[in-house]
CSV table of C-alpha atoms in Angstrom, one decimal:
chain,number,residue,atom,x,y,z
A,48,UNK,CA,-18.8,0.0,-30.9
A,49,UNK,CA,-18.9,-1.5,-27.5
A,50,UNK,CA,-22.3,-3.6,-27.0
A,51,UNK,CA,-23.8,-3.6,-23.6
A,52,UNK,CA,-24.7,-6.3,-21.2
A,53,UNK,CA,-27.3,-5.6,-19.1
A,54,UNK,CA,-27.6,-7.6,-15.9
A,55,UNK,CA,-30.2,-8.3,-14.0
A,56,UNK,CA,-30.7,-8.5,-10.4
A,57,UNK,CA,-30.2,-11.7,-8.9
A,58,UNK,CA,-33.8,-13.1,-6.7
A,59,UNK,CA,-33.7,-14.4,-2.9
A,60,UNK,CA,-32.3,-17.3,-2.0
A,61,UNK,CA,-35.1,-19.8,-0.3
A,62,UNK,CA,-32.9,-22.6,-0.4
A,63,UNK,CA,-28.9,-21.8,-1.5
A,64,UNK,CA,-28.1,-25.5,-1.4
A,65,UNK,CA,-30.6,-26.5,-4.2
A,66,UNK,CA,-29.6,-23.1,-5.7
A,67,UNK,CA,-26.1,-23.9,-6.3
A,68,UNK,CA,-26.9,-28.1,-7.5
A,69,UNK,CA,-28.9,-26.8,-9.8
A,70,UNK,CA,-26.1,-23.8,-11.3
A,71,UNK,CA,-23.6,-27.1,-11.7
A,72,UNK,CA,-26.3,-29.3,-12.9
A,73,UNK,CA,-26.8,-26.7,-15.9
A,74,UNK,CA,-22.8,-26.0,-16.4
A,75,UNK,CA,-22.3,-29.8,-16.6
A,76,UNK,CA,-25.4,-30.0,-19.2
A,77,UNK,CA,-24.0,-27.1,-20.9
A,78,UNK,CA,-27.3,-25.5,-20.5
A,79,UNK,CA,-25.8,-22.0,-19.3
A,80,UNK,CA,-21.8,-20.7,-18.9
A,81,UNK,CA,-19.4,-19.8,-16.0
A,82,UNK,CA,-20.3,-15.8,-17.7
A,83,UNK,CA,-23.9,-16.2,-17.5
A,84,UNK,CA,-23.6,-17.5,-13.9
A,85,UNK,CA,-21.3,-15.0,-12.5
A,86,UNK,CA,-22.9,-11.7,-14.7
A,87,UNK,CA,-26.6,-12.8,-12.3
A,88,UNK,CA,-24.5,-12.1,-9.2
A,89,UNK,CA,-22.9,-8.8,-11.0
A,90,UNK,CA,-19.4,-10.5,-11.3
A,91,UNK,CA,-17.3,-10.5,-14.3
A,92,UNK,CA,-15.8,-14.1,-15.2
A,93,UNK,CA,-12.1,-13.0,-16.2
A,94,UNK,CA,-12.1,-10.3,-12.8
A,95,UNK,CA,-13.2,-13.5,-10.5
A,96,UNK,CA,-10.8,-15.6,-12.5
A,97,UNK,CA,-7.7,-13.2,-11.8
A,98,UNK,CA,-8.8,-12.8,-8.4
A,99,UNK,CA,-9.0,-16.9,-8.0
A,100,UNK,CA,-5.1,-17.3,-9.3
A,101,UNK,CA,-4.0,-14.4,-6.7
A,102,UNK,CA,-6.0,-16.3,-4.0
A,103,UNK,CA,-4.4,-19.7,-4.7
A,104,UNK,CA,-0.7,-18.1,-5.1
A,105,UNK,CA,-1.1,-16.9,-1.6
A,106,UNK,CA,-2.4,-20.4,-0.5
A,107,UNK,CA,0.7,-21.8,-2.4
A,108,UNK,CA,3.0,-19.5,-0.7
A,109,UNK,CA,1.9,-20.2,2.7
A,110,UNK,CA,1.5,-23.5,2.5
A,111,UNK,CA,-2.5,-23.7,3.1
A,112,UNK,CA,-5.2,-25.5,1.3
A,113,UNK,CA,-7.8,-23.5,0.0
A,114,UNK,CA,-10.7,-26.0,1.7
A,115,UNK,CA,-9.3,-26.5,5.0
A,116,UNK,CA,-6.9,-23.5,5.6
A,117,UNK,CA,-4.4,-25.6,7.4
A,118,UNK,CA,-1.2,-26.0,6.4
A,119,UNK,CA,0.3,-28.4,4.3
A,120,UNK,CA,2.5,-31.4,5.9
C-alpha cells in the first residue's frame, strides 16, 4: 500500500525575510526537515534536489556562479 501525504496550503507571506530565518532557525534546531519545508510549498525534496544538481552542472559548464551569475576568472 502506498500511504498518502496530504499537504496543506502554504499561508501569505507578511514578511518573507523573517519567514525564511525562522525555516533555517528550525532546520538548524532540528525542529522540522528539508521534506517538511518543501511538502508546505507543494515541492517534493528528491524532485527539487535533482533539479538543484542539473542547475549547478549547467553553472559548472559555463563557468558561472550560482549567486552572482558571472563568470568565473
Amino acid at each position: 500500500y502506498i500511504k498518502p501525504v496530504w499537504i496543506t496550503p502554504a499561508g501569505e507571506w507578511v514578511d518573507p525575510l523573517k519567514d525564511i530565518k525562522a525555516i533555517q532557525t528550525e532546520l538548524e534546531l532540528g525542529l522540522t526537515t528539508l521534506s517538511e519545508v518543501l511538502g508546505k510549498k507543494g515541492k517534493d525534496l528528491e524532485e527539487v534536489l535533482i533539479q538543484r544538481q542539473k542547475e549547478q552542472e549547467l553553472l559548472e559548464k559555463y563557468k558561472l556562479n550560482s549567486t552572482t551569475n558571472e563568470g568565473k576568472k
